[in-house]
Amino acid sequence: IGWIRTEFCYYSYYFFLTTKEEKQEGVIFHKKRRKKMIYYLFTTTLSLLFLTTINVSFCNAFILNNNKIIQQYQHDHQHEQKVVSRSKTLFSSSSSTNNKEASSSTSTLESSIMELKKVLAREYVTFFAPMRKEYYKSDVSFDDPLNSLSGIDAYENNVNMLAGRTALGNFLFEDAGIDLHSVKGGDISDTGEIGEITTRWTLRFTMKALPWTPTARFSGISVYKVRTNKDKNDLGLEITAQQDYWDSINLLTGNRYQAVDRLEGLKDLWNQVRPGGFQAAAAAPELPYTLLRRGKDYEVRRYPSFVSLMLPSYDRRDEGFEVLGSFSRTQCEDPLGPAILRVDGERKSMEWPLTFGFPDKKKEDAPVPVLATSKLEEYASRLKLRENPSRVVAVREFTDASMEPVVRKNDRLLRESLRRDGLKAEKGFTLQFAQYDAIFSMGTRRGEVWIPLDDDKDSNGHPW
């Protein structure tokens, strides 16, 4: 196109050039433009040839890798079948009569369902390595907000790609993992039909193919449809379908889930992996947590128990930062982020986390900060150590400065979201918010309001 434009412009202008000098300059200019066009055409052709070569090589590597995976699976599967058949032969001689009688009873079916739940739990913990294909129907269907698959092989290939166990997956993803929160359901009806089994989980993966390596996180549920099939496996059960829902786009009012258009799933993924702007510098490394839900406009996290350095009362926030900072710089362990601020009536407090227990253990006590304990006597009139138990907390993020109107507005919006999704806040009201950025830092800020959820099982405060 550029070449055609060059020729057209030259011959158009040539008729308007009157003097010999102008025509000579036009010819020189035209030759220079023509050389540029030849250079552009040459480099473009080389680029296309290079990309085509890379593409062919990549496809060949992908096919070879998949063939190796298939051969390895066939070898493992044949070995497993031999072990199973040998076990059945040894076991059947002594208990064949009892098994026939027990298979028709409800208690045996219930125990089989419990074993199937354990199989699912092991698959989540190992990220489907291996995938227990004998418990799935050969034409099992899988649907989530991004994919719709049919067949056990397509299902397994999708999981292996996300886990980075294929050539394409290894090129695109890293650090993939899934946290299982619960496995429920599978009740037997009066007619003998098996109810749906529901798992609740959090999925994460990093897209290393993008230069800024963003991490995407999804939380939701998987609904499994199960039926009996005595000839399928040792449990006599098989999974016929799996439907995944994301909390961020599929969760409706009243804690119900509904499928949405694929475009919504793509939007949700893009909003997480797109490049961000200039972020304000974090004041300290962040206190770790377990993500339980990533909703439409909030998150639910389980924080471990932690010990914090607390300033029970202050007037101005910069003064509070100065008091805590002057002590932590020389007298105690390095603090963690965020700075946690509470407002209870006219009383304001601020604390910085110092030590924490294991994030995945609810009753694990945080270690005592020895250095801070030994030095705190000199500051006992103003500072103290506070022990915080492990809690489930709802969080709403905001980027405006943490002024009172901003914080109270986001607290109100978070409480509305919790009521919408059937989650109950802890009784009593204390305004609580977190600040992650270094004071006076530039860039997009990160602030959050925190609302602890009701942990009483009798009140059904939350499903975790």
PDB file of N, CA and C in Angstrom, residues 145 181 199-202 217-222 244-252 255-257 268 291-300 420-421 463-464:
ATOM      1  N   PRO A 145     -17.340 -20.548  32.657  1.00  0.00           N
ATOM      2  CA  PRO A 145     -17.580 -19.296  31.927  1.00  0.00           C
ATOM      3  C   PRO A 145     -16.708 -19.076  30.699  1.00  0.00           C
ATOM      4  N   HIS A 181     -11.930 -25.715  49.426  1.00  0.00           N
ATOM      5  CA  HIS A 181     -12.488 -25.268  50.698  1.00  0.00           C
ATOM      6  C   HIS A 181     -13.502 -26.246  51.270  1.00  0.00           C
ATOM      7  N   THR A 199     -18.337 -28.704  45.071  1.00  0.00           N
ATOM      8  CA  THR A 199     -17.049 -28.321  45.661  1.00  0.00           C
ATOM      9  C   THR A 199     -16.915 -26.804  45.618  1.00  0.00           C
ATOM     10  N   ARG A 200     -16.281 -26.256  46.630  1.00  0.00           N
ATOM     11  CA  ARG A 200     -15.999 -24.811  46.676  1.00  0.00           C
ATOM     12  C   ARG A 200     -14.495 -24.627  46.685  1.00  0.00           C
ATOM     13  N   TRP A 201     -13.974 -23.740  45.825  1.00  0.00           N
ATOM     14  CA  TRP A 201     -12.542 -23.672  45.579  1.00  0.00           C
ATOM     15  C   TRP A 201     -12.101 -22.257  45.205  1.00  0.00           C
ATOM     16  N   THR A 202     -10.775 -22.085  45.160  1.00  0.00           N
ATOM     17  CA  THR A 202     -10.149 -20.869  44.639  1.00  0.00           C
ATOM     18  C   THR A 202      -9.031 -21.289  43.688  1.00  0.00           C
ATOM     19  N   ARG A 217      -7.055 -14.744  39.475  1.00  0.00           N
ATOM     20  CA  ARG A 217      -7.615 -15.545  40.563  1.00  0.00           C
ATOM     21  C   ARG A 217      -9.129 -15.644  40.379  1.00  0.00           C
ATOM     22  N   PHE A 218      -9.625 -16.841  40.590  1.00  0.00           N
ATOM     23  CA  PHE A 218     -11.060 -17.087  40.469  1.00  0.00           C
ATOM     24  C   PHE A 218     -11.505 -17.955  41.643  1.00  0.00           C
ATOM     25  N   SER A 219     -12.634 -17.617  42.211  1.00  0.00           N
ATOM     26  CA  SER A 219     -13.232 -18.473  43.232  1.00  0.00           C
ATOM     27  C   SER A 219     -14.635 -18.847  42.773  1.00  0.00           C
ATOM     28  N   GLY A 220     -15.123 -19.980  43.236  1.00  0.00           N
ATOM     29  CA  GLY A 220     -16.454 -20.399  42.823  1.00  0.00           C
ATOM     30  C   GLY A 220     -16.763 -21.799  43.281  1.00  0.00           C
ATOM     31  N   ILE A 221     -17.686 -22.436  42.566  1.00  0.00           N
ATOM     32  CA  ILE A 221     -18.103 -23.791  42.905  1.00  0.00           C
ATOM     33  C   ILE A 221     -18.120 -24.643  41.639  1.00  0.00           C
ATOM     34  N   SER A 222     -17.982 -25.952  41.822  1.00  0.00           N
ATOM     35  CA  SER A 222     -18.164 -26.929  40.754  1.00  0.00           C
ATOM     36  C   SER A 222     -19.310 -27.849  41.163  1.00  0.00           C
ATOM     37  N   ASP A 244     -19.027 -25.435  36.227  1.00  0.00           N
ATOM     38  CA  ASP A 244     -18.305 -24.506  37.096  1.00  0.00           C
ATOM     39  C   ASP A 244     -18.959 -23.129  37.063  1.00  0.00           C
ATOM     40  N   TYR A 245     -18.992 -22.484  38.227  1.00  0.00           N
ATOM     41  CA  TYR A 245     -19.507 -21.118  38.355  1.00  0.00           C
ATOM     42  C   TYR A 245     -18.469 -20.280  39.079  1.00  0.00           C
ATOM     43  N   TRP A 246     -18.315 -19.028  38.651  1.00  0.00           N
ATOM     44  CA  TRP A 246     -17.415 -18.083  39.303  1.00  0.00           C
ATOM     45  C   TRP A 246     -18.217 -17.147  40.192  1.00  0.00           C
ATOM     46  N   ASP A 247     -17.657 -16.860  41.370  1.00  0.00           N
ATOM     47  CA  ASP A 247     -18.324 -15.919  42.274  1.00  0.00           C
ATOM     48  C   ASP A 247     -18.402 -14.518  41.681  1.00  0.00           C
ATOM     49  N   SER A 248     -17.474 -14.181  40.812  1.00  0.00           N
ATOM     50  CA  SER A 248     -17.385 -12.807  40.303  1.00  0.00           C
ATOM     51  C   SER A 248     -18.462 -12.478  39.273  1.00  0.00           C
ATOM     52  N   ILE A 249     -18.967 -13.493  38.545  1.00  0.00           N
ATOM     53  CA  ILE A 249     -19.937 -13.188  37.482  1.00  0.00           C
ATOM     54  C   ILE A 249     -21.175 -14.079  37.515  1.00  0.00           C
ATOM     55  N   ASN A 250     -21.125 -15.224  38.201  1.00  0.00           N
ATOM     56  CA  ASN A 250     -22.263 -16.146  38.197  1.00  0.00           C
ATOM     57  C   ASN A 250     -23.117 -16.093  39.453  1.00  0.00           C
ATOM     58  N   LEU A 251     -22.613 -15.443  40.504  1.00  0.00           N
ATOM     59  CA  LEU A 251     -23.328 -15.413  41.777  1.00  0.00           C
ATOM     60  C   LEU A 251     -24.449 -14.387  41.732  1.00  0.00           C
ATOM     61  N   LEU A 252     -25.677 -14.835  42.064  1.00  0.00           N
ATOM     62  CA  LEU A 252     -26.845 -13.975  42.052  1.00  0.00           C
ATOM     63  C   LEU A 252     -27.302 -13.689  43.477  1.00  0.00           C
ATOM     64  N   ASN A 255     -27.473 -15.998  47.120  1.00  0.00           N
ATOM     65  CA  ASN A 255     -26.453 -17.058  47.071  1.00  0.00           C
ATOM     66  C   ASN A 255     -26.792 -18.132  46.047  1.00  0.00           C
ATOM     67  N   ARG A 256     -27.397 -17.726  44.928  1.00  0.00           N
ATOM     68  CA  ARG A 256     -27.701 -18.639  43.826  1.00  0.00           C
ATOM     69  C   ARG A 256     -26.740 -18.375  42.673  1.00  0.00           C
ATOM     70  N   TYR A 257     -26.511 -19.412  41.853  1.00  0.00           N
ATOM     71  CA  TYR A 257     -25.597 -19.302  40.723  1.00  0.00           C
ATOM     72  C   TYR A 257     -26.353 -19.535  39.417  1.00  0.00           C
ATOM     73  N   ASP A 268     -13.985 -10.704  32.545  1.00  0.00           N
ATOM     74  CA  ASP A 268     -13.477 -10.885  33.896  1.00  0.00           C
ATOM     75  C   ASP A 268     -12.000 -11.270  33.877  1.00  0.00           C
ATOM     76  N   LEU A 291      -7.379 -16.601  50.041  1.00  0.00           N
ATOM     77  CA  LEU A 291      -8.527 -16.027  49.356  1.00  0.00           C
ATOM     78  C   LEU A 291      -9.644 -17.061  49.310  1.00  0.00           C
ATOM     79  N   LEU A 292     -10.795 -16.725  49.870  1.00  0.00           N
ATOM     80  CA  LEU A 292     -11.952 -17.626  49.891  1.00  0.00           C
ATOM     81  C   LEU A 292     -12.969 -17.275  48.813  1.00  0.00           C
ATOM     82  N   ARG A 293     -13.134 -16.009  48.549  1.00  0.00           N
ATOM     83  CA  ARG A 293     -14.070 -15.583  47.498  1.00  0.00           C
ATOM     84  C   ARG A 293     -13.566 -14.315  46.838  1.00  0.00           C
ATOM     85  N   ARG A 294     -13.619 -14.301  45.510  1.00  0.00           N
ATOM     86  CA  ARG A 294     -13.403 -13.074  44.745  1.00  0.00           C
ATOM     87  C   ARG A 294     -14.739 -12.744  44.100  1.00  0.00           C
ATOM     88  N   GLY A 295     -15.497 -11.852  44.733  1.00  0.00           N
ATOM     89  CA  GLY A 295     -16.834 -11.522  44.262  1.00  0.00           C
ATOM     90  C   GLY A 295     -16.828 -10.390  43.255  1.00  0.00           C
ATOM     91  N   LYS A 296     -18.034  -9.900  42.960  1.00  0.00           N
ATOM     92  CA  LYS A 296     -18.159  -8.825  41.978  1.00  0.00           C
ATOM     93  C   LYS A 296     -17.467  -7.554  42.436  1.00  0.00           C
ATOM     94  N   ASP A 297     -17.634  -7.209  43.697  1.00  0.00           N
ATOM     95  CA  ASP A 297     -17.102  -5.939  44.181  1.00  0.00           C
ATOM     96  C   ASP A 297     -16.458  -6.064  45.564  1.00  0.00           C
ATOM     97  N   TYR A 298     -16.103  -7.282  45.932  1.00  0.00           N
ATOM     98  CA  TYR A 298     -15.453  -7.484  47.225  1.00  0.00           C
ATOM     99  C   TYR A 298     -14.734  -8.822  47.221  1.00  0.00           C
ATOM    100  N   GLU A 299     -13.920  -9.050  48.257  1.00  0.00           N
ATOM    101  CA  GLU A 299     -13.250 -10.328  48.464  1.00  0.00           C
ATOM    102  C   GLU A 299     -13.541 -10.816  49.871  1.00  0.00           C
ATOM    103  N   VAL A 300     -13.440 -12.134  50.058  1.00  0.00           N
ATOM    104  CA  VAL A 300     -13.500 -12.732  51.388  1.00  0.00           C
ATOM    105  C   VAL A 300     -12.177 -13.463  51.598  1.00  0.00           C
ATOM    106  N   ARG A 420     -26.621  -8.693  50.091  1.00  0.00           N
ATOM    107  CA  ARG A 420     -27.062  -9.197  48.785  1.00  0.00           C
ATOM    108  C   ARG A 420     -26.676 -10.651  48.591  1.00  0.00           C
ATOM    109  N   ASP A 421     -25.477 -11.034  49.039  1.00  0.00           N
ATOM    110  CA  ASP A 421     -24.964 -12.379  48.799  1.00  0.00           C
ATOM    111  C   ASP A 421     -25.148 -13.313  49.984  1.00  0.00           C
ATOM    112  N   PRO A 463     -20.114 -19.594  54.312  1.00  0.00           N
ATOM    113  CA  PRO A 463     -19.950 -21.018  53.992  1.00  0.00           C
ATOM    114  C   PRO A 463     -18.546 -21.571  54.196  1.00  0.00           C
ATOM    115  N   TRP A 464     -17.649 -20.827  54.866  1.00  0.00           N
ATOM    116  CA  TRP A 464     -16.272 -21.288  55.051  1.00  0.00           C
ATOM    117  C   TRP A 464     -15.943 -21.643  56.482  1.00  0.00           C
TER     118      TRP A 464
END
